[in-house]
């Protein structure tokens, strides 16, 4: 399967290897926003690598994507909206384990107030 390199000046830093990349062809302007229909959104494939080009003397980021649909007729074009989705097996919203430790540090010289702290506990085994 061919790989595709996507170059970005700015990027969402939560993107990581294994996330699935999608792209949407531009649609109609509605309320000052570019809108498109769901059928215009195409899955490109999983992210294989992310390179911060500033580390090698460049600018922006390069994402290498495993193009799972190699015979696609309409690859992403300049101006298409690129998005990604997390792997739900890996990126869950809960912590796993039997022990948690939290350390709150305030480095401010001004008076501050902690409004709320919450936690979730689920019995997973006996």
mmCIF file of N, CA and C in Angstrom:
data_model
loop_
_atom_site.group_PDB
_atom_site.id
_atom_site.type_symbol
_atom_site.label_atom_id
_atom_site.label_comp_id
_atom_site.label_asym_id
_atom_site.label_seq_id
_atom_site.Cartn_x
_atom_site.Cartn_y
_atom_site.Cartn_z
ATOM 1 N N UNK A 1 0.835 -1.177 0.000
ATOM 2 C CA UNK A 1 0.000 0.000 0.000
ATOM 3 C C UNK A 1 0.878 1.237 0.000
ATOM 4 N N UNK A 2 0.512 2.232 -0.795
ATOM 5 C CA UNK A 2 1.346 3.429 -0.869
ATOM 6 C C UNK A 2 1.187 4.302 0.364
ATOM 7 N N UNK A 3 2.241 5.022 0.678
ATOM 8 C CA UNK A 3 2.212 5.986 1.774
ATOM 9 C C UNK A 3 2.039 7.378 1.191
ATOM 10 N N UNK A 4 1.339 8.239 1.929
ATOM 11 C CA UNK A 4 1.136 9.628 1.526
ATOM 12 C C UNK A 4 1.725 10.510 2.611
ATOM 13 N N UNK A 5 2.482 11.525 2.213
ATOM 14 C CA UNK A 5 3.033 12.498 3.149
ATOM 15 C C UNK A 5 2.186 13.763 3.096
ATOM 16 N N UNK A 6 1.708 14.198 4.258
ATOM 17 C CA UNK A 6 0.931 15.423 4.376
ATOM 18 C C UNK A 6 1.754 16.431 5.154
ATOM 19 N N UNK A 7 1.886 17.642 4.628
ATOM 20 C CA UNK A 7 2.671 18.695 5.278
ATOM 21 C C UNK A 7 1.748 19.760 5.835
ATOM 22 N N UNK A 8 2.006 20.181 7.083
ATOM 23 C CA UNK A 8 1.180 21.166 7.769
ATOM 24 C C UNK A 8 2.050 22.247 8.388
ATOM 25 N N UNK A 9 1.572 23.492 8.318
ATOM 26 C CA UNK A 9 2.223 24.585 9.039
ATOM 27 C C UNK A 9 1.832 24.520 10.513
ATOM 28 N N UNK A 10 0.564 24.212 10.784
ATOM 29 C CA UNK A 10 0.041 24.081 12.149
ATOM 30 C C UNK A 10 -0.662 22.742 12.247
ATOM 31 N N UNK A 11 -0.617 22.149 13.436
ATOM 32 C CA UNK A 11 -1.199 20.833 13.587
ATOM 33 C C UNK A 11 -1.711 20.639 15.004
ATOM 34 N N UNK A 12 -2.755 19.837 15.158
ATOM 35 C CA UNK A 12 -3.254 19.454 16.469
ATOM 36 C C UNK A 12 -2.231 18.505 17.085
ATOM 37 N N UNK A 13 -1.647 18.888 18.206
ATOM 38 C CA UNK A 13 -0.550 18.097 18.773
ATOM 39 C C UNK A 13 -1.006 16.799 19.423
ATOM 40 N N UNK A 14 -2.341 16.577 19.508
ATOM 41 C CA UNK A 14 -2.799 15.314 20.081
ATOM 42 C C UNK A 14 -2.804 14.187 19.054
ATOM 43 N N UNK A 15 -2.517 14.487 17.793
ATOM 44 C CA UNK A 15 -2.410 13.439 16.783
ATOM 45 C C UNK A 15 -1.225 12.548 17.124
ATOM 46 N N UNK A 16 -1.399 11.232 16.942
ATOM 47 C CA UNK A 16 -0.320 10.305 17.247
ATOM 48 C C UNK A 16 -0.352 9.139 16.274
ATOM 49 N N UNK A 17 0.744 8.400 16.233
ATOM 50 C CA UNK A 17 0.853 7.239 15.359
ATOM 51 C C UNK A 17 -0.277 6.272 15.700
ATOM 52 N N UNK A 18 -0.957 5.770 14.661
ATOM 53 C CA UNK A 18 -2.069 4.850 14.841
ATOM 54 C C UNK A 18 -3.425 5.502 14.679
ATOM 55 N N UNK A 19 -3.509 6.837 14.811
ATOM 56 C CA UNK A 19 -4.772 7.526 14.584
ATOM 57 C C UNK A 19 -5.162 7.395 13.115
ATOM 58 N N UNK A 20 -6.460 7.412 12.838
ATOM 59 C CA UNK A 20 -6.959 7.289 11.470
ATOM 60 C C UNK A 20 -7.200 8.678 10.902
ATOM 61 N N UNK A 21 -6.650 8.942 9.701
ATOM 62 C CA UNK A 21 -6.770 10.241 9.052
ATOM 63 C C UNK A 21 -7.924 10.211 8.051
ATOM 64 N N UNK A 22 -8.719 11.272 8.064
ATOM 65 C CA UNK A 22 -9.812 11.473 7.122
ATOM 66 C C UNK A 22 -9.588 12.798 6.415
ATOM 67 N N UNK A 23 -10.196 12.964 5.246
ATOM 68 C CA UNK A 23 -10.187 14.264 4.588
ATOM 69 C C UNK A 23 -11.545 14.512 3.967
ATOM 70 N N UNK A 24 -11.906 15.791 3.890
ATOM 71 C CA UNK A 24 -13.190 16.206 3.337
ATOM 72 C C UNK A 24 -12.946 17.233 2.249
ATOM 73 N N UNK A 25 -13.579 17.000 1.086
ATOM 74 C CA UNK A 25 -13.518 17.996 0.026
ATOM 75 C C UNK A 25 -14.389 19.175 0.416
ATOM 76 N N UNK A 26 -13.981 20.333 -0.003
ATOM 77 C CA UNK A 26 -14.671 21.562 0.343
ATOM 78 C C UNK A 26 -16.117 21.521 -0.125
ATOM 79 N N UNK A 27 -16.990 22.148 0.656
ATOM 80 C CA UNK A 27 -18.412 22.191 0.322
ATOM 81 C C UNK A 27 -18.872 23.611 0.099
ATOM 82 N N UNK A 28 -20.117 23.892 0.464
ATOM 83 C CA UNK A 28 -20.704 25.208 0.269
ATOM 84 C C UNK A 28 -20.490 26.074 1.505
ATOM 85 N N UNK A 29 -20.409 27.384 1.283
ATOM 86 C CA UNK A 29 -20.316 28.316 2.394
ATOM 87 C C UNK A 29 -21.701 28.500 2.996
ATOM 88 N N UNK A 30 -21.779 28.347 4.315
ATOM 89 C CA UNK A 30 -23.052 28.503 5.017
ATOM 90 C C UNK A 30 -22.774 29.222 6.331
ATOM 91 N N UNK A 31 -23.300 30.412 6.497
ATOM 92 C CA UNK A 31 -23.082 31.179 7.719
ATOM 93 C C UNK A 31 -21.633 31.574 7.928
ATOM 94 N N UNK A 32 -20.884 31.726 6.847
ATOM 95 C CA UNK A 32 -19.484 32.100 6.948
ATOM 96 C C UNK A 32 -18.549 30.926 7.169
ATOM 97 N N UNK A 33 -19.096 29.699 7.198
ATOM 98 C CA UNK A 33 -18.288 28.506 7.406
ATOM 99 C C UNK A 33 -18.355 27.614 6.171
ATOM 100 N N UNK A 34 -17.251 26.929 5.897
ATOM 101 C CA UNK A 34 -17.203 25.975 4.796
ATOM 102 C C UNK A 34 -17.821 24.666 5.277
ATOM 103 N N UNK A 35 -18.928 24.257 4.683
ATOM 104 C CA UNK A 35 -19.637 23.045 5.087
ATOM 105 C C UNK A 35 -19.553 22.010 3.983
ATOM 106 N N UNK A 36 -19.562 20.748 4.368
ATOM 107 C CA UNK A 36 -19.549 19.674 3.401
ATOM 108 C C UNK A 36 -20.478 18.569 3.883
ATOM 109 N N UNK A 37 -20.871 17.705 2.980
ATOM 110 C CA UNK A 37 -21.745 16.585 3.326
ATOM 111 C C UNK A 37 -20.885 15.396 3.751
ATOM 112 N N UNK A 38 -21.462 14.524 4.569
ATOM 113 C CA UNK A 38 -20.738 13.354 5.057
ATOM 114 C C UNK A 38 -20.175 12.485 3.925
ATOM 115 N N UNK A 39 -20.892 12.301 2.808
ATOM 116 C CA UNK A 39 -20.302 11.498 1.723
ATOM 117 C C UNK A 39 -19.022 12.093 1.124
ATOM 118 N N UNK A 40 -18.757 13.372 1.396
ATOM 119 C CA UNK A 40 -17.519 14.001 0.912
ATOM 120 C C UNK A 40 -16.341 13.742 1.836
ATOM 121 N N UNK A 41 -16.553 13.018 2.947
ATOM 122 C CA UNK A 41 -15.482 12.685 3.882
ATOM 123 C C UNK A 41 -14.981 11.283 3.581
ATOM 124 N N UNK A 42 -13.677 11.157 3.398
ATOM 125 C CA UNK A 42 -13.065 9.902 2.971
ATOM 126 C C UNK A 42 -11.985 9.495 3.972
ATOM 127 N N UNK A 43 -11.957 8.206 4.343
ATOM 128 C CA UNK A 43 -10.888 7.706 5.209
ATOM 129 C C UNK A 43 -9.629 7.529 4.370
ATOM 130 N N UNK A 44 -8.535 8.119 4.830
ATOM 131 C CA UNK A 44 -7.262 8.011 4.129
ATOM 132 C C UNK A 44 -6.458 6.821 4.641
ATOM 133 N N UNK A 45 -6.364 6.669 5.982
ATOM 134 C CA UNK A 45 -5.620 5.551 6.552
ATOM 135 C C UNK A 45 -4.974 5.930 7.870
ATOM 136 N N UNK A 46 -4.260 4.977 8.493
ATOM 137 C CA UNK A 46 -3.620 5.233 9.781
ATOM 138 C C UNK A 46 -2.320 6.027 9.634
ATOM 139 N N UNK A 47 -2.008 6.804 10.681
ATOM 140 C CA UNK A 47 -0.754 7.563 10.708
ATOM 141 C C UNK A 47 0.388 6.600 11.008
ATOM 142 N N UNK A 48 1.413 6.615 10.169
ATOM 143 C CA UNK A 48 2.600 5.783 10.370
ATOM 144 C C UNK A 48 3.692 6.525 11.129
ATOM 145 N N UNK A 49 3.844 7.833 10.842
ATOM 146 C CA UNK A 49 4.863 8.616 11.540
ATOM 147 C C UNK A 49 4.503 10.095 11.490
ATOM 148 N N UNK A 50 5.007 10.829 12.480
ATOM 149 C CA UNK A 50 4.839 12.278 12.555
ATOM 150 C C UNK A 50 6.222 12.876 12.773
ATOM 151 N N UNK A 51 6.607 13.806 11.906
ATOM 152 C CA UNK A 51 7.929 14.422 11.990
ATOM 153 C C UNK A 51 7.760 15.917 12.236
ATOM 154 N N UNK A 52 8.377 16.414 13.307
ATOM 155 C CA UNK A 52 8.435 17.846 13.578
ATOM 156 C C UNK A 52 9.593 18.397 12.755
ATOM 157 N N UNK A 53 9.268 19.089 11.672
ATOM 158 C CA UNK A 53 10.293 19.566 10.737
ATOM 159 C C UNK A 53 11.230 20.594 11.348
ATOM 160 N N UNK A 54 10.813 21.261 12.440
ATOM 161 C CA UNK A 54 11.706 22.244 13.066
ATOM 162 C C UNK A 54 12.927 21.567 13.685
ATOM 163 N N UNK A 55 12.818 20.270 13.985
ATOM 164 C CA UNK A 55 13.963 19.547 14.547
ATOM 165 C C UNK A 55 15.037 19.260 13.503
ATOM 166 N N UNK A 56 14.656 19.350 12.220
ATOM 167 C CA UNK A 56 15.620 19.085 11.147
ATOM 168 C C UNK A 56 15.831 20.328 10.278
ATOM 169 N N UNK A 57 15.566 21.511 10.872
ATOM 170 C CA UNK A 57 15.832 22.767 10.164
ATOM 171 C C UNK A 57 14.706 23.243 9.275
ATOM 172 N N UNK A 58 13.542 22.611 9.328
ATOM 173 C CA UNK A 58 12.415 23.008 8.495
ATOM 174 C C UNK A 58 11.338 23.730 9.292
ATOM 175 N N UNK A 59 10.147 23.779 8.716
ATOM 176 C CA UNK A 59 9.007 24.433 9.337
ATOM 177 C C UNK A 59 7.814 23.499 9.280
ATOM 178 N N UNK A 60 7.015 23.452 10.352
ATOM 179 C CA UNK A 60 5.785 22.675 10.357
ATOM 180 C C UNK A 60 6.017 21.200 10.651
ATOM 181 N N UNK A 61 5.042 20.381 10.234
ATOM 182 C CA UNK A 61 5.067 18.944 10.493
ATOM 183 C C UNK A 61 4.774 18.179 9.220
ATOM 184 N N UNK A 62 5.299 16.969 9.155
ATOM 185 C CA UNK A 62 4.993 16.043 8.071
ATOM 186 C C UNK A 62 4.402 14.787 8.693
ATOM 187 N N UNK A 63 3.221 14.402 8.219
ATOM 188 C CA UNK A 63 2.560 13.187 8.679
ATOM 189 C C UNK A 63 2.586 12.193 7.531
ATOM 190 N N UNK A 64 3.070 10.985 7.804
ATOM 191 C CA UNK A 64 3.068 9.923 6.800
ATOM 192 C C UNK A 64 1.893 9.009 7.117
ATOM 193 N N UNK A 65 1.021 8.816 6.123
ATOM 194 C CA UNK A 65 -0.205 8.041 6.285
ATOM 195 C C UNK A 65 -0.153 6.828 5.376
ATOM 196 N N UNK A 66 -0.542 5.665 5.912
ATOM 197 C CA UNK A 66 -0.657 4.442 5.120
ATOM 198 C C UNK A 66 -1.960 4.539 4.340
ATOM 199 N N UNK A 67 -1.863 4.813 3.046
ATOM 200 C CA UNK A 67 -3.027 5.026 2.191
ATOM 201 C C UNK A 67 -3.683 3.679 1.911
ATOM 202 N N UNK A 68 -4.696 3.315 2.725
ATOM 203 C CA UNK A 68 -5.288 1.976 2.635
ATOM 204 C C UNK A 68 -6.112 1.778 1.381
ATOM 205 N N UNK A 69 -6.554 2.868 0.758
ATOM 206 C CA UNK A 69 -7.342 2.766 -0.466
ATOM 207 C C UNK A 69 -6.502 3.298 -1.617
ATOM 208 N N UNK A 70 -5.492 2.533 -2.016
ATOM 209 C CA UNK A 70 -4.513 2.987 -2.991
ATOM 210 C C UNK A 70 -5.086 3.353 -4.344
ATOM 211 N N UNK A 71 -6.230 2.795 -4.718
ATOM 212 C CA UNK A 71 -6.813 3.073 -6.021
ATOM 213 C C UNK A 71 -7.788 4.231 -6.020
ATOM 214 N N UNK A 72 -7.785 5.026 -4.964
ATOM 215 C CA UNK A 72 -8.754 6.116 -4.864
ATOM 216 C C UNK A 72 -8.533 7.138 -5.968
ATOM 217 N N UNK A 73 -9.622 7.627 -6.549
ATOM 218 C CA UNK A 73 -9.523 8.555 -7.672
ATOM 219 C C UNK A 73 -9.350 10.001 -7.236
ATOM 220 N N UNK A 74 -9.804 10.346 -6.045
ATOM 221 C CA UNK A 74 -9.748 11.725 -5.576
ATOM 222 C C UNK A 74 -8.905 11.842 -4.316
ATOM 223 N N UNK A 75 -7.585 11.874 -4.436
ATOM 224 C CA UNK A 75 -6.752 12.040 -3.239
ATOM 225 C C UNK A 75 -6.960 13.433 -2.662
ATOM 226 N N UNK A 76 -6.493 13.679 -1.422
ATOM 227 C CA UNK A 76 -6.673 15.016 -0.843
ATOM 228 C C UNK A 76 -6.025 16.078 -1.718
ATOM 229 N N UNK A 77 -6.737 17.186 -1.853
ATOM 230 C CA UNK A 77 -6.232 18.295 -2.653
ATOM 231 C C UNK A 77 -5.912 19.461 -1.729
ATOM 232 N N UNK A 78 -5.188 20.415 -2.238
ATOM 233 C CA UNK A 78 -4.869 21.619 -1.483
ATOM 234 C C UNK A 78 -6.183 22.290 -1.076
ATOM 235 N N UNK A 79 -6.339 22.574 0.211
ATOM 236 C CA UNK A 79 -7.556 23.205 0.703
ATOM 237 C C UNK A 79 -8.557 22.237 1.305
ATOM 238 N N UNK A 80 -8.351 20.927 1.145
ATOM 239 C CA UNK A 80 -9.234 19.955 1.776
ATOM 240 C C UNK A 80 -9.026 19.968 3.285
ATOM 241 N N UNK A 81 -10.084 19.632 4.018
ATOM 242 C CA UNK A 81 -10.013 19.602 5.475
ATOM 243 C C UNK A 81 -9.514 18.235 5.913
ATOM 244 N N UNK A 82 -8.437 18.213 6.684
ATOM 245 C CA UNK A 82 -7.856 16.968 7.182
ATOM 246 C C UNK A 82 -8.227 16.826 8.655
ATOM 247 N N UNK A 83 -8.736 15.647 9.042
ATOM 248 C CA UNK A 83 -9.077 15.384 10.438
ATOM 249 C C UNK A 83 -8.566 14.001 10.814
ATOM 250 N N UNK A 84 -8.633 13.676 12.095
ATOM 251 C CA UNK A 84 -8.192 12.355 12.527
ATOM 252 C C UNK A 84 -9.075 11.863 13.654
ATOM 253 N N UNK A 85 -9.112 10.564 13.835
ATOM 254 C CA UNK A 85 -9.874 9.934 14.917
ATOM 255 C C UNK A 85 -8.937 9.041 15.700
ATOM 256 N N UNK A 86 -9.132 9.024 17.004
ATOM 257 C CA UNK A 86 -8.312 8.201 17.895
ATOM 258 C C UNK A 86 -8.762 6.751 17.849
ATOM 259 N N UNK A 87 -7.817 5.841 18.124
ATOM 260 C CA UNK A 87 -8.117 4.426 18.255
ATOM 261 C C UNK A 87 -8.820 4.232 19.596
ATOM 262 N N UNK A 88 -10.072 3.794 19.571
ATOM 263 C CA UNK A 88 -10.861 3.686 20.800
ATOM 264 C C UNK A 88 -10.388 2.563 21.721
ATOM 265 N N UNK A 89 -9.651 1.600 21.212
ATOM 266 C CA UNK A 89 -9.113 0.541 22.069
ATOM 267 C C UNK A 89 -7.960 1.040 22.930
ATOM 268 N N UNK A 90 -7.220 2.002 22.415
ATOM 269 C CA UNK A 90 -6.036 2.498 23.108
ATOM 270 C C UNK A 90 -6.352 3.745 23.925
ATOM 271 N N UNK A 91 -7.120 4.666 23.361
ATOM 272 C CA UNK A 91 -7.380 5.961 23.989
ATOM 273 C C UNK A 91 -8.732 5.964 24.688
ATOM 274 N N UNK A 92 -8.766 5.433 25.878
ATOM 275 C CA UNK A 92 -9.988 5.457 26.667
ATOM 276 C C UNK A 92 -9.943 6.649 27.610
ATOM 277 N N UNK A 93 -11.086 6.981 28.178
ATOM 278 C CA UNK A 93 -11.131 8.156 29.040
ATOM 279 C C UNK A 93 -10.956 7.804 30.514
ATOM 280 N N UNK A 94 -10.777 6.548 30.836
ATOM 281 C CA UNK A 94 -10.639 6.142 32.230
ATOM 282 C C UNK A 94 -9.222 5.678 32.511
ATOM 283 N N UNK A 95 -8.817 5.794 33.767
ATOM 284 C CA UNK A 95 -7.528 5.269 34.192
ATOM 285 C C UNK A 95 -7.693 3.812 34.579
ATOM 286 N N UNK A 96 -6.682 3.020 34.341
ATOM 287 C CA UNK A 96 -6.712 1.615 34.722
ATOM 288 C C UNK A 96 -5.674 1.373 35.798
ATOM 289 N N UNK A 97 -5.982 0.477 36.703
ATOM 290 C CA UNK A 97 -5.021 0.141 37.743
ATOM 291 C C UNK A 97 -5.663 0.128 39.109
ATOM 292 N N UNK A 98 -4.848 -0.124 40.134
ATOM 293 C CA UNK A 98 -5.340 -0.257 41.496
ATOM 294 C C UNK A 98 -4.929 0.907 42.388
ATOM 295 N N UNK A 99 -4.127 1.823 41.896
ATOM 296 C CA UNK A 99 -3.582 2.867 42.742
ATOM 297 C C UNK A 99 -3.418 4.145 41.926
ATOM 298 N N UNK A 100 -3.741 5.268 42.527
ATOM 299 C CA UNK A 100 -3.528 6.550 41.854
ATOM 300 C C UNK A 100 -2.980 7.543 42.871
ATOM 301 N N UNK A 101 -2.092 8.387 42.414
ATOM 302 C CA UNK A 101 -1.525 9.413 43.266
ATOM 303 C C UNK A 101 -1.551 10.728 42.500
ATOM 304 N N UNK A 102 -2.013 11.786 43.159
ATOM 305 C CA UNK A 102 -2.115 13.090 42.515
ATOM 306 C C UNK A 102 -1.380 14.110 43.375
ATOM 307 N N UNK A 103 -0.629 14.972 42.725
ATOM 308 C CA UNK A 103 0.107 16.007 43.428
ATOM 309 C C UNK A 103 -0.264 17.352 42.813
ATOM 310 N N UNK A 104 -0.907 18.230 43.569
ATOM 311 C CA UNK A 104 -1.273 19.556 43.109
ATOM 312 C C UNK A 104 -0.189 20.531 43.524
ATOM 313 N N UNK A 105 0.315 21.308 42.560
ATOM 314 C CA UNK A 105 1.376 22.271 42.837
ATOM 315 C C UNK A 105 0.911 23.639 42.364
ATOM 316 N N UNK A 106 1.088 24.642 43.205
ATOM 317 C CA UNK A 106 0.758 26.018 42.854
ATOM 318 C C UNK A 106 2.040 26.830 42.853
ATOM 319 N N UNK A 107 2.472 27.267 41.690
ATOM 320 C CA UNK A 107 3.684 28.078 41.571
ATOM 321 C C UNK A 107 3.383 29.569 41.498
ATOM 322 N N UNK A 108 2.109 29.925 41.629
ATOM 323 C CA UNK A 108 1.711 31.320 41.522
ATOM 324 C C UNK A 108 2.091 32.082 42.801
ATOM 325 N N UNK A 109 2.444 33.341 42.648
ATOM 326 C CA UNK A 109 2.712 34.182 43.817
ATOM 327 C C UNK A 109 1.450 34.899 44.263
ATOM 328 N N UNK A 110 0.382 34.795 43.460
ATOM 329 C CA UNK A 110 -0.902 35.410 43.798
ATOM 330 C C UNK A 110 -1.790 34.403 44.519
ATOM 331 N N UNK A 111 -2.798 34.917 45.213
ATOM 332 C CA UNK A 111 -3.765 34.053 45.884
ATOM 333 C C UNK A 111 -4.607 33.352 44.814
ATOM 334 N N UNK A 112 -4.714 32.038 44.919
ATOM 335 C CA UNK A 112 -5.523 31.258 43.987
ATOM 336 C C UNK A 112 -6.404 30.310 44.786
ATOM 337 N N UNK A 113 -7.463 29.825 44.131
ATOM 338 C CA UNK A 113 -8.387 28.925 44.799
ATOM 339 C C UNK A 113 -8.698 27.752 43.876
ATOM 340 N N UNK A 114 -8.620 26.562 44.426
ATOM 341 C CA UNK A 114 -8.977 25.357 43.674
ATOM 342 C C UNK A 114 -10.480 25.176 43.799
ATOM 343 N N UNK A 115 -11.180 25.203 42.690
ATOM 344 C CA UNK A 115 -12.638 25.154 42.711
ATOM 345 C C UNK A 115 -13.169 23.745 42.949
ATOM 346 N N UNK A 116 -12.623 22.754 42.230
ATOM 347 C CA UNK A 116 -13.187 21.415 42.340
ATOM 348 C C UNK A 116 -12.176 20.370 41.907
ATOM 349 N N UNK A 117 -12.260 19.225 42.522
ATOM 350 C CA UNK A 117 -11.478 18.050 42.125
ATOM 351 C C UNK A 117 -12.433 16.871 42.131
ATOM 352 N N UNK A 118 -12.396 16.058 41.100
ATOM 353 C CA UNK A 118 -13.296 14.913 41.035
ATOM 354 C C UNK A 118 -12.553 13.651 40.675
ATOM 355 N N UNK A 119 -13.179 12.529 40.937
ATOM 356 C CA UNK A 119 -12.584 11.244 40.567
ATOM 357 C C UNK A 119 -13.695 10.250 40.262
ATOM 358 N N UNK A 120 -13.315 9.172 39.655
ATOM 359 C CA UNK A 120 -14.247 8.110 39.299
ATOM 360 C C UNK A 120 -13.653 6.794 39.747
ATOM 361 N N UNK A 121 -14.447 6.004 40.431
ATOM 362 C CA UNK A 121 -13.957 4.694 40.892
ATOM 363 C C UNK A 121 -14.929 3.633 40.412
ATOM 364 N N UNK A 122 -14.403 2.601 39.773
ATOM 365 C CA UNK A 122 -15.219 1.483 39.312
ATOM 366 C C UNK A 122 -14.562 0.198 39.773
ATOM 367 N N UNK A 123 -15.323 -0.671 40.423
ATOM 368 C CA UNK A 123 -14.778 -1.940 40.849
ATOM 369 C C UNK A 123 -14.611 -2.830 39.621
ATOM 370 N N UNK A 124 -13.385 -3.248 39.361
ATOM 371 C CA UNK A 124 -13.115 -4.046 38.165
ATOM 372 C C UNK A 124 -12.845 -5.505 38.501
ATOM 373 N N UNK A 125 -12.464 -5.811 39.708
ATOM 374 C CA UNK A 125 -12.202 -7.208 40.087
ATOM 375 C C UNK A 125 -12.327 -7.325 41.596
ATOM 376 N N UNK A 126 -12.448 -8.563 42.067
ATOM 377 C CA UNK A 126 -12.548 -8.797 43.520
ATOM 378 C C UNK A 126 -11.436 -9.672 43.970
#
